[in-house]
């Protein structure tokens, strides 16, 4: 499968625990985006990378959230001290700047904080 | 920042009828408008997109129109089929400025036999 992949697909955690999600973009895609989607809503932008540089972060991304893309390939999104309000689907998308910039989404990681 | 509104939130049509979903955006600098289809538990999939230098684009049964003056764009699906049933999201972005997508709240389309 050459599409965007995410791991894990599901995560259940207790309030206060830390969680980390991984996204593997389509190879050669230099841009990688993280979105959050809650039930009945459209995805909301969290942050994006161009190669390894994190170029923009949404105000939604509190200081408990951190994202990295150390080698310009896969990315990780970590949430520290999880809260029940963090329960959502976390979607990753990738695109190639300069080639239409169409964003292709991964299957998402569904997080449930108990 | 950009704000995208989408209507209706639910739409039920008979198989073979047409379906129209409308979106408005607030930022006149937005120049890229994709539409995504999301089936239950699946990833959003791009079905069609339009850029601000074009007023209309068609791909088989799907078409999108854009009115830059009024800042609205619409998705048209003709000859609907049961497999068209899904949630459809419109989005807007500024290419060249990171291209972060601002999504509408979605339309649940149900195609009834």
Short mmCIF file of C-alpha atoms in Angstrom, two decimals:
data_model
loop_
_atom_site.label_atom_id
_atom_site.label_comp_id
_atom_site.label_asym_id
_atom_site.label_seq_id
_atom_site.Cartn_x
_atom_site.Cartn_y
_atom_site.Cartn_z
CA UNK A 1 0.00 0.00 0.00
CA UNK A 2 1.59 3.26 -1.11
CA UNK A 3 -0.91 5.53 0.64
CA UNK A 4 -0.59 7.42 3.90
CA UNK A 5 -0.47 5.08 6.88
CA UNK A 6 -1.03 5.75 10.56
CA UNK A 7 -0.32 3.75 13.66
CA UNK A 8 -2.02 2.79 15.88
CA UNK A 9 -5.50 2.81 14.40
CA UNK A 10 -7.10 2.89 17.84
CA UNK A 11 -5.85 3.95 21.23
CA UNK A 12 -7.61 3.85 24.59
CA UNK A 13 -5.86 5.57 27.44
CA UNK A 14 -6.58 6.89 30.89
CA UNK A 15 -6.69 10.57 31.65
CA UNK A 16 -3.26 11.91 32.48
CA UNK A 17 -1.32 9.39 30.38
CA UNK A 18 0.88 10.30 27.44
CA UNK A 19 0.20 8.96 23.97
CA UNK A 20 2.15 9.05 20.71
CA UNK A 21 0.87 8.54 17.19
CA UNK A 22 2.85 7.90 14.05
CA UNK A 23 2.19 8.91 10.46
CA UNK A 24 4.01 7.64 7.38
CA UNK A 25 3.29 9.86 4.38
CA UNK A 26 3.34 8.96 0.73
CA UNK A 27 6.98 8.74 -0.24
CA UNK A 28 8.34 11.87 -1.98
CA UNK A 29 5.63 14.00 -0.36
CA UNK A 30 7.41 16.91 1.29
CA UNK A 31 4.43 18.28 3.20
CA UNK A 32 2.74 16.53 6.11
CA UNK A 33 -0.33 17.75 7.97
CA UNK A 34 -2.06 16.78 11.20
CA UNK A 35 -5.80 17.34 11.67
CA UNK A 36 -8.21 16.45 14.43
CA UNK A 37 -11.78 15.35 13.76
CA UNK A 38 -14.50 15.04 16.35
CA UNK A 39 -17.81 13.29 15.80
CA UNK A 40 -20.05 15.11 13.35
CA UNK A 41 -17.45 17.72 12.46
CA UNK A 42 -14.99 18.32 9.68
CA UNK A 43 -11.27 17.88 10.27
CA UNK A 44 -9.56 20.80 12.01
CA UNK A 45 -6.00 21.78 11.17
CA UNK A 46 -3.43 21.27 13.92
CA UNK A 47 0.02 21.67 12.36
CA UNK A 48 2.06 21.03 9.24
CA UNK A 49 5.61 20.30 8.19
CA UNK A 50 7.53 21.03 5.06
CA UNK A 51 10.30 18.47 5.03
CA UNK A 52 11.51 18.45 8.64
CA UNK A 53 10.50 22.03 9.47
CA UNK A 54 7.30 22.63 11.40
CA UNK A 55 5.99 25.75 9.70
CA UNK A 56 2.63 26.40 11.35
CA UNK A 57 0.74 25.41 14.46
CA UNK A 58 -2.92 26.04 15.16
CA UNK A 59 -4.09 27.71 18.35
CA UNK A 60 -5.86 24.38 18.94
CA UNK A 61 -2.46 22.84 19.57
CA UNK A 62 -1.94 23.42 23.28
CA UNK A 63 1.46 23.03 24.89
CA UNK A 64 0.53 19.45 25.78
CA UNK A 65 0.76 18.61 22.08
CA UNK A 66 4.04 18.23 20.25
CA UNK A 67 4.78 17.04 16.76
CA UNK A 68 8.01 16.11 15.06
CA UNK A 69 9.22 15.05 11.64
CA UNK A 70 12.89 14.46 12.35
CA UNK A 71 14.11 13.26 8.97
CA UNK A 72 11.46 14.75 6.77
CA UNK A 73 9.74 11.40 6.34
CA UNK A 74 7.47 9.99 9.07
CA UNK A 75 5.98 12.20 11.77
CA UNK A 76 4.91 11.69 15.36
CA UNK A 77 2.26 13.51 17.34
CA UNK A 78 2.51 13.27 21.11
CA UNK A 79 -0.13 14.31 23.59
CA UNK A 80 1.02 14.66 27.18
CA UNK A 81 -1.27 14.46 30.21
CA UNK A 82 -4.26 13.49 28.10
CA UNK A 83 -7.68 14.91 28.91
CA UNK A 84 -11.13 13.59 28.02
CA UNK A 85 -11.50 16.48 25.59
CA UNK A 86 -8.61 15.07 23.57
CA UNK A 87 -10.80 12.15 22.48
CA UNK A 88 -11.05 12.43 18.71
CA UNK A 89 -9.83 11.03 15.42
CA UNK A 90 -6.34 12.26 14.59
CA UNK A 91 -5.81 12.38 10.85
CA UNK A 92 -2.57 12.77 8.97
CA UNK A 93 -2.34 13.96 5.37
CA UNK A 94 0.52 14.45 2.97
CA UNK A 95 1.06 16.37 -0.24
CA UNK A 96 3.78 17.38 -2.66
CA UNK A 97 4.28 21.10 -2.88
CA UNK A 98 4.30 22.20 -6.47
CA UNK A 99 2.25 19.33 -7.81
CA UNK A 100 -1.30 20.49 -7.24
CA UNK A 101 -0.80 20.19 -3.51
CA UNK A 102 -3.63 17.70 -3.20
CA UNK A 103 -3.73 16.33 0.33
CA UNK A 104 -4.11 12.59 0.74
CA UNK A 105 -5.36 11.41 4.10
CA UNK A 106 -4.40 8.45 6.21
CA UNK A 107 -6.97 6.23 7.96
CA UNK A 108 -6.58 8.10 11.23
CA UNK A 109 -5.91 7.16 14.84
CA UNK A 110 -9.00 7.11 16.99
CA UNK A 111 -8.16 8.19 20.54
CA UNK A 112 -10.44 7.57 23.50
CA UNK A 113 -9.44 9.07 26.82
CA UNK A 114 -11.24 7.53 29.79
CA UNK B 1 -8.85 33.19 9.68
CA UNK B 2 -10.90 31.32 7.11
CA UNK B 3 -14.42 30.17 7.93
CA UNK B 4 -16.31 27.68 5.77
CA UNK B 5 -20.02 27.09 6.12
CA UNK B 6 -21.73 24.09 4.53
CA UNK B 7 -25.40 23.31 3.85
CA UNK B 8 -27.41 21.21 4.20
CA UNK B 9 -26.18 19.09 7.07
CA UNK B 10 -28.25 16.13 5.86
CA UNK B 11 -29.60 15.37 2.42
CA UNK B 12 -31.78 12.48 1.37
CA UNK B 13 -32.45 11.78 -2.31
CA UNK B 14 -33.92 8.99 -4.37
CA UNK B 15 -31.59 6.91 -6.48
CA UNK B 16 -31.12 8.56 -9.84
CA UNK B 17 -31.90 12.06 -8.58
CA UNK B 18 -29.36 14.86 -8.34
CA UNK B 19 -27.81 16.15 -5.13
CA UNK B 20 -26.41 19.62 -4.50
CA UNK B 21 -24.28 20.67 -1.54
CA UNK B 22 -23.34 24.32 -1.01
CA UNK B 23 -20.46 25.98 0.80
CA UNK B 24 -19.47 29.57 1.48
CA UNK B 25 -16.06 30.84 2.55
CA UNK B 26 -14.96 34.06 4.17
CA UNK B 27 -11.35 34.68 3.09
CA UNK B 28 -11.17 36.17 -0.40
CA UNK B 29 -7.53 35.03 -0.61
CA UNK B 30 -8.59 31.37 -0.66
CA UNK B 31 -7.87 29.88 -4.06
CA UNK B 32 -8.21 26.11 -3.70
CA UNK B 33 -11.46 24.28 -2.97
CA UNK B 34 -11.44 20.48 -2.62
CA UNK B 35 -14.33 18.18 -1.84
CA UNK B 36 -13.82 15.03 0.22
CA UNK B 37 -16.05 12.01 0.66
CA UNK B 38 -15.85 10.15 3.95
CA UNK B 39 -17.56 6.84 4.51
CA UNK B 40 -18.19 5.67 8.04
CA UNK B 41 -14.92 4.75 9.74
CA UNK B 42 -12.86 5.51 6.64
CA UNK B 43 -10.40 8.20 5.66
CA UNK B 44 -11.54 11.32 3.77
CA UNK B 45 -11.02 10.79 0.03
CA UNK B 46 -10.70 13.57 -2.50
CA UNK B 47 -13.42 13.38 -5.12
CA UNK B 48 -12.95 16.64 -6.98
CA UNK B 49 -11.29 20.02 -6.51
CA UNK B 50 -11.38 23.42 -8.17
CA UNK B 51 -9.01 26.36 -8.23
CA UNK B 52 -9.95 30.00 -8.32
CA UNK B 53 -8.99 30.50 -11.95
CA UNK B 54 -11.78 28.13 -13.04
CA UNK B 55 -15.53 28.55 -12.66
CA UNK B 56 -16.60 24.98 -13.17
CA UNK B 57 -15.09 21.51 -13.28
CA UNK B 58 -16.70 18.20 -14.11
CA UNK B 59 -15.69 14.58 -13.65
CA UNK B 60 -18.28 12.09 -14.85
CA UNK B 61 -21.29 12.40 -12.50
CA UNK B 62 -19.62 14.96 -10.25
CA UNK B 63 -19.25 18.67 -10.90
CA UNK B 64 -18.16 21.64 -8.83
CA UNK B 65 -18.94 25.30 -9.48
CA UNK B 66 -17.21 28.32 -7.97
CA UNK B 67 -18.45 31.89 -7.66
CA UNK B 68 -15.52 33.97 -6.42
CA UNK B 69 -17.53 37.17 -6.22
CA UNK B 70 -20.09 35.65 -3.91
CA UNK B 71 -17.48 33.43 -2.24
CA UNK B 72 -19.42 30.24 -2.61
CA UNK B 73 -18.92 26.90 -4.30
CA UNK B 74 -21.15 23.91 -4.81
CA UNK B 75 -20.91 20.18 -5.41
CA UNK B 76 -23.32 18.60 -7.85
CA UNK B 77 -23.82 14.84 -8.08
CA UNK B 78 -26.06 13.58 -10.87
CA UNK B 79 -27.67 10.17 -11.26
CA UNK B 80 -27.03 9.35 -7.63
CA UNK B 81 -26.37 5.75 -6.64
CA UNK B 82 -26.55 4.02 -3.23
CA UNK B 83 -22.73 3.95 -3.09
CA UNK B 84 -22.75 7.76 -3.12
CA UNK B 85 -24.14 7.63 0.44
CA UNK B 86 -21.49 9.14 2.71
CA UNK B 87 -20.51 12.37 4.44
CA UNK B 88 -19.19 15.03 2.08
CA UNK B 89 -16.89 17.84 3.24
CA UNK B 90 -15.99 20.99 1.40
CA UNK B 91 -12.78 22.81 2.24
CA UNK B 92 -10.90 25.96 1.34
CA UNK B 93 -7.25 26.91 1.45
CA UNK B 94 -4.59 29.26 0.16
CA UNK B 95 -2.03 27.41 -1.89
CA UNK B 96 1.46 28.73 -1.52
CA UNK B 97 0.66 29.69 2.06
CA UNK B 98 0.94 26.26 3.57
CA UNK B 99 -2.32 25.08 2.03
CA UNK B 100 -3.88 24.21 5.38
CA UNK B 101 -7.44 23.14 4.73
CA UNK B 102 -10.40 24.70 6.51
CA UNK B 103 -13.32 22.28 6.33
CA UNK B 104 -17.05 22.73 6.44
CA UNK B 105 -19.11 20.78 8.93
CA UNK B 106 -20.11 18.10 6.45
CA UNK B 107 -23.23 16.89 4.67
CA UNK B 108 -24.61 13.42 5.33
CA UNK B 109 -25.92 12.26 1.96
CA UNK B 110 -28.29 9.31 1.89
CA UNK B 111 -29.33 7.83 -1.44
CA UNK B 112 -32.46 5.77 -1.05
CA UNK B 113 -33.52 2.96 -3.35
#
